[in-house]
């Protein structure tokens, strides 16, 4: 019995010594690798007031806090869900493990060549930088290095994971400005609207203009001849309500500058001009996209145009893709309003 107790105590002692050696190995102070496992965390995201994102591909993006929200360094709005994802990652990230010693140099070199750099500032001071590499072979982790004030960049890469997420995190830190552009096209209440005009290139008789003529919901609708028409008030209100919220799908990621210039030279399929009571204006020109060669409808007839998406120029400057599902209700013709000509019964 005494012999069994001695064996159990010996095994326990070996386990304790092994754990102590392993901890000492991880935190042995080799170069600058003695990181605590929570050094990547940014617990107080309310104090984060600037984030600078840089990619090895050459993209760069600076995000600054403006009250409760973040904007670009030039004050432009950004996609709120993207910054929310980053701040959430700051609080949920965890170090799964250090990488094996025989992989250290190779992984460090890979991060030097292919990285996403995340510089984090709190209360006006730089506090740390994440150097994000590629995902692990199982795609459940992400290789990374950490840079801290006074310590430099850690020498031994770690594998980061995010609690509650099965997957890598590098895609959350894109520095491509096109991905951050605020997708809102319209976000105006009826009280903000002064004038709307819609022009159809294929049939000018479908054109119409809506003009404010008084306070509240007093508007006048005129046809393509600029003649006032009678209309269904409820249908007009329904149409004006559309302008409370409309977003484009994505920025242009496929056309080069020459192709963009070619689109600008085309006559828009539909043009919508919005003027606000404060004087601001929004112009949206929509252009149909050719369907892929060989596409057919349900009857087997060839399809000429893409039935899901359009190109759109916003204020003759920004080229984006929009969905028919979202914008088709804006592109109605004058008959939508239940128009009755003045002399009709």
Short mmCIF file of C-alpha atoms in Angstrom, two decimals:
data_model
loop_
_atom_site.label_atom_id
_atom_site.label_comp_id
_atom_site.label_asym_id
_atom_site.label_seq_id
_atom_site.Cartn_x
_atom_site.Cartn_y
_atom_site.Cartn_z
CA UNK A 1 0.00 0.00 0.00
CA UNK A 2 2.86 2.32 0.96
CA UNK A 3 4.61 1.48 -2.31
CA UNK A 4 1.50 2.47 -4.36
CA UNK A 5 1.34 5.82 -2.57
CA UNK A 6 5.00 6.50 -3.35
CA UNK A 7 4.40 5.67 -7.04
CA UNK A 8 1.36 8.00 -7.18
CA UNK A 9 3.32 10.82 -5.54
CA UNK A 10 6.18 10.29 -7.97
CA UNK A 11 3.83 10.46 -10.97
CA UNK A 12 2.21 13.61 -9.59
CA UNK A 13 5.64 15.21 -9.07
CA UNK A 14 6.66 14.39 -12.64
CA UNK A 15 3.45 15.96 -13.99
CA UNK A 16 3.98 19.12 -11.94
CA UNK A 17 7.59 19.41 -13.09
CA UNK A 18 6.55 18.89 -16.71
CA UNK A 19 3.92 21.62 -16.49
CA UNK A 20 6.41 23.96 -14.85
CA UNK A 21 8.95 23.29 -17.61
CA UNK A 22 6.35 23.87 -20.34
CA UNK A 23 5.28 27.19 -18.81
CA UNK A 24 8.89 28.24 -18.44
CA UNK A 25 9.48 27.35 -22.10
CA UNK A 26 6.58 29.49 -23.31
CA UNK A 27 7.56 32.42 -21.12
CA UNK A 28 11.32 31.87 -21.17
CA UNK A 29 12.13 35.37 -22.39
CA UNK A 30 13.58 34.20 -25.71
CA UNK A 31 14.13 37.55 -27.45
CA UNK A 32 10.79 39.32 -27.23
CA UNK A 33 8.50 36.30 -27.15
CA UNK A 34 7.54 36.34 -23.48
CA UNK A 35 3.98 37.51 -24.08
CA UNK A 36 1.19 37.01 -21.61
CA UNK A 37 -1.65 35.13 -23.25
CA UNK A 38 -3.99 38.12 -22.98
CA UNK A 39 -1.60 40.79 -24.34
CA UNK A 40 -3.50 40.89 -27.62
CA UNK A 41 -6.77 41.76 -25.85
CA UNK A 42 -8.18 45.29 -25.93
CA UNK A 43 -10.69 45.13 -23.13
CA UNK A 44 -11.74 48.80 -23.02
CA UNK A 45 -12.95 49.43 -26.58
CA UNK A 46 -14.73 52.61 -25.44
CA UNK A 47 -11.27 54.16 -25.05
CA UNK A 48 -10.21 53.18 -28.59
CA UNK A 49 -10.23 56.42 -30.57
CA UNK A 50 -8.14 55.56 -33.63
CA UNK A 51 -7.32 52.46 -35.66
CA UNK A 52 -4.91 52.45 -38.59
CA UNK A 53 -5.16 49.49 -40.95
CA UNK A 54 -2.38 48.73 -43.43
CA UNK A 55 -1.98 45.83 -45.85
CA UNK A 56 1.19 44.56 -47.49
CA UNK A 57 -0.65 44.96 -50.81
CA UNK A 58 -0.43 48.75 -50.36
CA UNK A 59 -3.88 49.61 -49.02
CA UNK A 60 -4.21 51.85 -45.97
CA UNK A 61 -7.19 53.04 -43.95
CA UNK A 62 -7.39 55.33 -40.91
CA UNK A 63 -10.50 55.20 -38.74
CA UNK A 64 -11.13 57.77 -36.01
CA UNK A 65 -13.81 58.06 -33.36
CA UNK A 66 -16.37 60.83 -33.79
CA UNK A 67 -18.60 60.73 -30.73
CA UNK A 68 -20.17 57.28 -30.56
CA UNK A 69 -19.25 56.40 -34.14
CA UNK A 70 -16.14 55.94 -36.26
CA UNK A 71 -15.46 57.80 -39.51
CA UNK A 72 -12.56 58.02 -41.95
CA UNK A 73 -9.73 60.46 -41.31
CA UNK A 74 -11.47 62.84 -43.73
CA UNK A 75 -14.79 62.60 -41.87
CA UNK A 76 -16.63 60.29 -44.28
CA UNK A 77 -19.04 57.68 -42.94
CA UNK A 78 -18.07 54.01 -42.95
CA UNK A 79 -19.95 50.73 -42.70
CA UNK A 80 -20.80 50.48 -39.02
CA UNK A 81 -20.98 46.68 -38.92
CA UNK A 82 -17.34 46.47 -40.06
CA UNK A 83 -15.99 48.60 -37.21
CA UNK A 84 -18.30 46.74 -34.80
CA UNK A 85 -16.72 43.46 -35.93
CA UNK A 86 -13.23 44.83 -35.26
CA UNK A 87 -14.09 46.13 -31.79
CA UNK A 88 -15.78 42.82 -30.97
CA UNK A 89 -12.66 40.96 -32.10
CA UNK A 90 -10.51 43.13 -29.79
CA UNK A 91 -12.42 41.83 -26.76
CA UNK A 92 -12.81 38.18 -27.80
CA UNK A 93 -9.43 37.32 -29.30
CA UNK A 94 -7.37 34.61 -27.57
CA UNK A 95 -3.96 33.05 -28.10
CA UNK A 96 -4.45 29.38 -28.88
CA UNK A 97 -0.72 28.55 -28.80
CA UNK A 98 2.75 29.60 -29.84
CA UNK A 99 3.98 28.07 -33.07
CA UNK A 100 6.51 25.20 -33.04
CA UNK A 101 10.13 26.30 -32.78
CA UNK A 102 11.04 24.82 -36.15
CA UNK A 103 8.37 27.00 -37.85
CA UNK A 104 9.20 30.33 -36.21
CA UNK A 105 11.55 31.80 -38.82
CA UNK A 106 9.44 30.71 -41.78
CA UNK A 107 6.23 32.14 -40.31
CA UNK A 108 7.90 35.40 -39.30
CA UNK A 109 9.13 35.83 -42.86
CA UNK A 110 5.66 35.07 -44.22
CA UNK A 111 4.11 37.74 -41.99
CA UNK A 112 6.73 40.27 -43.13
CA UNK A 113 5.68 39.67 -46.74
CA UNK A 114 1.93 39.15 -46.37
CA UNK A 115 0.40 41.02 -43.45
CA UNK A 116 -2.48 43.12 -42.20
CA UNK A 117 -1.19 45.64 -39.71
CA UNK A 118 -3.60 46.91 -37.05
CA UNK A 119 -2.37 49.92 -35.05
CA UNK A 120 -4.56 50.55 -32.01
CA UNK A 121 -4.80 53.87 -30.17
CA UNK A 122 -6.56 54.62 -26.87
CA UNK A 123 -7.13 58.13 -25.55
CA UNK A 124 -4.81 59.55 -28.18
CA UNK A 125 -1.89 57.16 -27.49
CA UNK A 126 -0.67 54.16 -29.45
CA UNK A 127 -1.03 51.09 -27.23
CA UNK A 128 -0.30 48.09 -29.44
CA UNK A 129 -0.11 46.78 -32.99
CA UNK A 130 -1.33 43.45 -34.31
CA UNK A 131 0.60 42.00 -37.24
CA UNK A 132 -1.92 39.60 -38.77
CA UNK A 133 -0.69 36.86 -41.09
CA UNK A 134 -2.49 34.11 -42.94
CA UNK A 135 -4.86 31.54 -41.54
CA UNK A 136 -3.66 28.18 -40.23
CA UNK A 137 -4.02 25.10 -42.47
CA UNK A 138 -7.22 24.09 -40.64
CA UNK A 139 -8.60 27.68 -41.08
CA UNK A 140 -9.53 27.75 -37.39
CA UNK A 141 -6.72 30.10 -36.38
CA UNK A 142 -4.60 33.00 -37.62
CA UNK A 143 -0.85 33.51 -37.33
CA UNK A 144 0.11 36.81 -35.71
CA UNK A 145 2.82 38.88 -34.06
CA UNK A 146 2.34 41.58 -31.44
CA UNK A 147 4.12 44.92 -31.14
CA UNK A 148 4.05 46.83 -27.84
CA UNK A 149 5.53 50.22 -26.83
CA UNK A 150 9.07 49.71 -25.54
CA UNK A 151 9.15 46.04 -26.47
CA UNK A 152 9.15 45.97 -30.24
CA UNK A 153 7.68 43.13 -32.27
CA UNK A 154 7.46 39.71 -30.67
CA UNK A 155 9.83 37.14 -32.14
CA UNK A 156 7.75 34.00 -31.83
CA UNK A 157 4.45 34.06 -33.77
CA UNK A 158 1.28 32.87 -32.09
CA UNK A 159 -1.92 31.34 -33.35
CA UNK A 160 -4.89 33.60 -32.61
CA UNK A 161 -8.45 32.46 -32.35
CA UNK A 162 -11.64 34.23 -31.45
CA UNK A 163 -13.85 32.86 -28.75
CA UNK A 164 -17.21 31.88 -30.21
CA UNK A 165 -15.94 31.93 -33.83
CA UNK A 166 -14.76 28.93 -35.83
CA UNK A 167 -12.58 30.52 -38.47
CA UNK A 168 -9.74 32.93 -39.13
CA UNK A 169 -9.95 36.64 -38.37
CA UNK A 170 -7.73 38.31 -41.00
CA UNK A 171 -10.65 39.20 -43.30
CA UNK A 172 -12.03 41.51 -40.59
CA UNK A 173 -9.04 43.83 -40.99
CA UNK A 174 -9.18 44.79 -44.65
CA UNK A 175 -7.56 48.14 -45.43
CA UNK A 176 -9.11 48.44 -48.90
CA UNK A 177 -11.01 51.79 -48.74
CA UNK A 178 -13.62 50.49 -51.21
CA UNK A 179 -14.73 47.89 -48.68
CA UNK A 180 -15.32 50.56 -46.03
CA UNK A 181 -17.34 53.03 -48.10
CA UNK A 182 -20.69 53.82 -46.52
CA UNK A 183 -23.28 52.04 -48.70
CA UNK A 184 -26.14 54.42 -47.97
CA UNK A 185 -27.60 56.12 -51.05
CA UNK A 186 -30.79 57.56 -49.55
CA UNK A 187 -31.66 58.08 -45.88
CA UNK A 188 -34.09 60.98 -45.95
CA UNK A 189 -37.44 61.59 -44.33
CA UNK A 190 -40.31 63.07 -46.35
CA UNK A 191 -39.72 66.39 -44.59
CA UNK A 192 -36.19 66.47 -46.11
CA UNK A 193 -37.39 66.15 -49.71
CA UNK A 194 -37.80 69.21 -51.90
CA UNK A 195 -37.86 67.75 -55.42
CA UNK A 196 -37.51 64.41 -57.24
CA UNK A 197 -37.26 63.85 -60.96
CA UNK A 198 -37.08 60.49 -62.73
CA UNK A 199 -36.20 60.20 -66.42
CA UNK A 200 -36.59 57.02 -68.53
CA UNK A 201 -34.34 56.87 -71.59
CA UNK A 202 -36.49 54.32 -73.43
CA UNK A 203 -39.79 56.14 -73.03
CA UNK A 204 -39.75 59.82 -72.12
CA UNK A 205 -43.52 59.83 -71.56
CA UNK A 206 -42.91 57.81 -68.38
CA UNK A 207 -40.92 60.69 -66.85
CA UNK A 208 -42.22 62.61 -63.87
CA UNK A 209 -41.23 65.28 -61.37
CA UNK A 210 -42.36 65.68 -57.77
CA UNK A 211 -42.10 69.17 -56.27
CA UNK A 212 -42.79 70.33 -52.74
CA UNK A 213 -45.38 73.12 -52.73
CA UNK A 214 -45.93 73.59 -49.02
CA UNK A 215 -45.28 72.30 -45.52
CA UNK A 216 -45.79 68.69 -44.49
CA UNK A 217 -46.85 66.43 -47.36
CA UNK A 218 -47.95 69.01 -49.92
CA UNK A 219 -46.46 68.09 -53.29
CA UNK A 220 -47.20 68.53 -56.97
CA UNK A 221 -46.53 65.92 -59.66
CA UNK A 222 -45.84 67.02 -63.24
CA UNK A 223 -45.49 64.86 -66.36
CA UNK A 224 -42.89 64.90 -69.13
CA UNK A 225 -44.53 68.05 -70.56
CA UNK A 226 -44.23 69.75 -67.16
CA UNK A 227 -48.03 69.70 -66.80
CA UNK A 228 -49.49 69.13 -63.35
CA UNK A 229 -51.52 65.95 -62.91
CA UNK A 230 -53.88 64.60 -60.29
CA UNK A 231 -52.53 61.63 -58.32
CA UNK A 232 -53.26 59.11 -55.57
CA UNK A 233 -51.94 60.69 -52.34
CA UNK A 234 -51.33 57.34 -50.62
CA UNK A 235 -49.22 56.12 -53.53
CA UNK A 236 -47.16 59.29 -53.44
CA UNK A 237 -46.52 58.92 -49.69
CA UNK A 238 -45.57 55.27 -50.23
CA UNK A 239 -43.06 56.34 -52.88
CA UNK A 240 -41.56 59.14 -50.79
CA UNK A 241 -41.17 56.73 -47.86
CA UNK A 242 -38.74 54.67 -49.96
CA UNK A 243 -36.13 57.40 -49.55
CA UNK A 244 -35.83 56.71 -45.83
CA UNK A 245 -33.42 53.84 -46.53
CA UNK A 246 -31.67 52.51 -49.62
CA UNK A 247 -28.17 51.02 -49.91
CA UNK A 248 -26.05 49.99 -52.85
CA UNK A 249 -24.62 46.46 -52.91
CA UNK A 250 -20.91 47.07 -53.45
CA UNK A 251 -18.28 49.39 -54.85
CA UNK A 252 -16.72 48.71 -58.23
CA UNK A 253 -14.15 45.93 -57.85
CA UNK A 254 -14.08 44.70 -61.46
CA UNK A 255 -13.93 47.58 -63.98
CA UNK A 256 -10.72 49.47 -64.72
CA UNK A 257 -10.64 53.29 -65.10
CA UNK A 258 -11.04 53.11 -68.89
CA UNK A 259 -14.15 50.92 -68.55
CA UNK A 260 -15.57 53.28 -65.92
CA UNK A 261 -15.04 56.23 -68.29
CA UNK A 262 -16.86 54.28 -71.02
CA UNK A 263 -19.89 53.86 -68.78
CA UNK A 264 -19.89 57.58 -68.00
CA UNK A 265 -20.15 58.30 -71.71
CA UNK A 266 -23.31 56.19 -72.07
CA UNK A 267 -26.83 57.52 -71.78
CA UNK A 268 -28.27 56.29 -68.46
CA UNK A 269 -31.10 53.79 -68.63
CA UNK A 270 -32.79 55.71 -65.80
CA UNK A 271 -31.74 58.91 -64.04
CA UNK A 272 -33.04 59.96 -60.63
CA UNK A 273 -32.33 63.40 -59.22
CA UNK A 274 -33.14 64.23 -55.62
CA UNK A 275 -33.01 67.73 -54.13
CA UNK A 276 -33.32 68.27 -50.39
CA UNK A 277 -34.89 71.13 -48.52
CA UNK A 278 -31.44 72.14 -47.22
CA UNK A 279 -30.12 72.43 -50.76
CA UNK A 280 -28.11 69.20 -51.03
CA UNK A 281 -28.52 67.11 -54.16
CA UNK A 282 -28.15 63.42 -54.98
CA UNK A 283 -28.02 62.14 -58.54
CA UNK A 284 -28.23 58.45 -59.39
CA UNK A 285 -27.73 57.26 -62.98
CA UNK A 286 -28.48 53.57 -63.57
CA UNK A 287 -26.99 51.48 -66.38
CA UNK A 288 -28.06 47.97 -67.31
CA UNK A 289 -25.48 45.19 -67.32
CA UNK A 290 -25.24 42.72 -70.19
CA UNK A 291 -26.24 39.19 -69.20
CA UNK A 292 -23.56 36.48 -69.65
CA UNK A 293 -23.60 35.00 -73.13
CA UNK A 294 -25.86 31.97 -73.33
CA UNK A 295 -28.17 32.96 -70.45
CA UNK A 296 -31.83 32.17 -71.14
CA UNK A 297 -35.16 32.70 -69.42
CA UNK A 298 -37.55 29.97 -68.28
CA UNK A 299 -38.87 29.57 -71.82
CA UNK A 300 -35.40 29.17 -73.28
CA UNK A 301 -35.29 32.62 -74.86
CA UNK A 302 -31.93 34.46 -74.73
CA UNK A 303 -31.58 37.08 -71.98
CA UNK A 304 -30.04 40.39 -72.99
CA UNK A 305 -29.72 42.07 -69.61
CA UNK A 306 -28.75 40.97 -66.11
CA UNK A 307 -32.00 40.73 -64.17
CA UNK A 308 -30.43 41.15 -60.72
CA UNK A 309 -27.98 44.04 -60.80
CA UNK A 310 -27.23 47.40 -62.41
CA UNK A 311 -24.27 49.71 -62.48
CA UNK A 312 -25.02 53.08 -60.91
CA UNK A 313 -23.13 56.36 -60.84
CA UNK A 314 -23.75 58.42 -57.74
CA UNK A 315 -23.31 62.14 -58.35
CA UNK A 316 -21.45 61.29 -61.60
CA UNK A 317 -18.49 60.22 -59.51
CA UNK A 318 -18.81 56.96 -57.56
CA UNK A 319 -19.54 53.78 -59.54
CA UNK A 320 -21.35 51.10 -57.56
CA UNK A 321 -23.48 48.04 -58.11
CA UNK A 322 -27.12 48.18 -57.09
CA UNK A 323 -29.80 45.50 -56.95
CA UNK A 324 -33.05 45.61 -58.89
CA UNK A 325 -34.75 44.27 -55.77
CA UNK A 326 -33.81 47.43 -53.85
CA UNK A 327 -34.03 50.13 -56.54
CA UNK A 328 -36.74 48.98 -58.94
CA UNK A 329 -39.41 50.61 -56.70
CA UNK A 330 -37.62 53.96 -57.24
CA UNK A 331 -37.68 53.59 -61.03
CA UNK A 332 -41.47 53.57 -61.50
CA UNK A 333 -43.15 55.51 -64.29
CA UNK A 334 -45.78 58.19 -63.82
CA UNK A 335 -48.65 55.68 -64.04
CA UNK A 336 -47.62 54.29 -60.64
CA UNK A 337 -49.21 57.29 -58.94
CA UNK A 338 -52.66 56.56 -60.35
CA UNK A 339 -52.33 59.63 -62.53
CA UNK A 340 -55.50 61.27 -63.86
CA UNK A 341 -55.10 64.12 -66.32
CA UNK A 342 -56.78 67.36 -65.27
CA UNK A 343 -59.62 67.06 -67.81
CA UNK A 344 -60.35 63.40 -67.06
CA UNK A 345 -63.44 62.54 -64.97
#
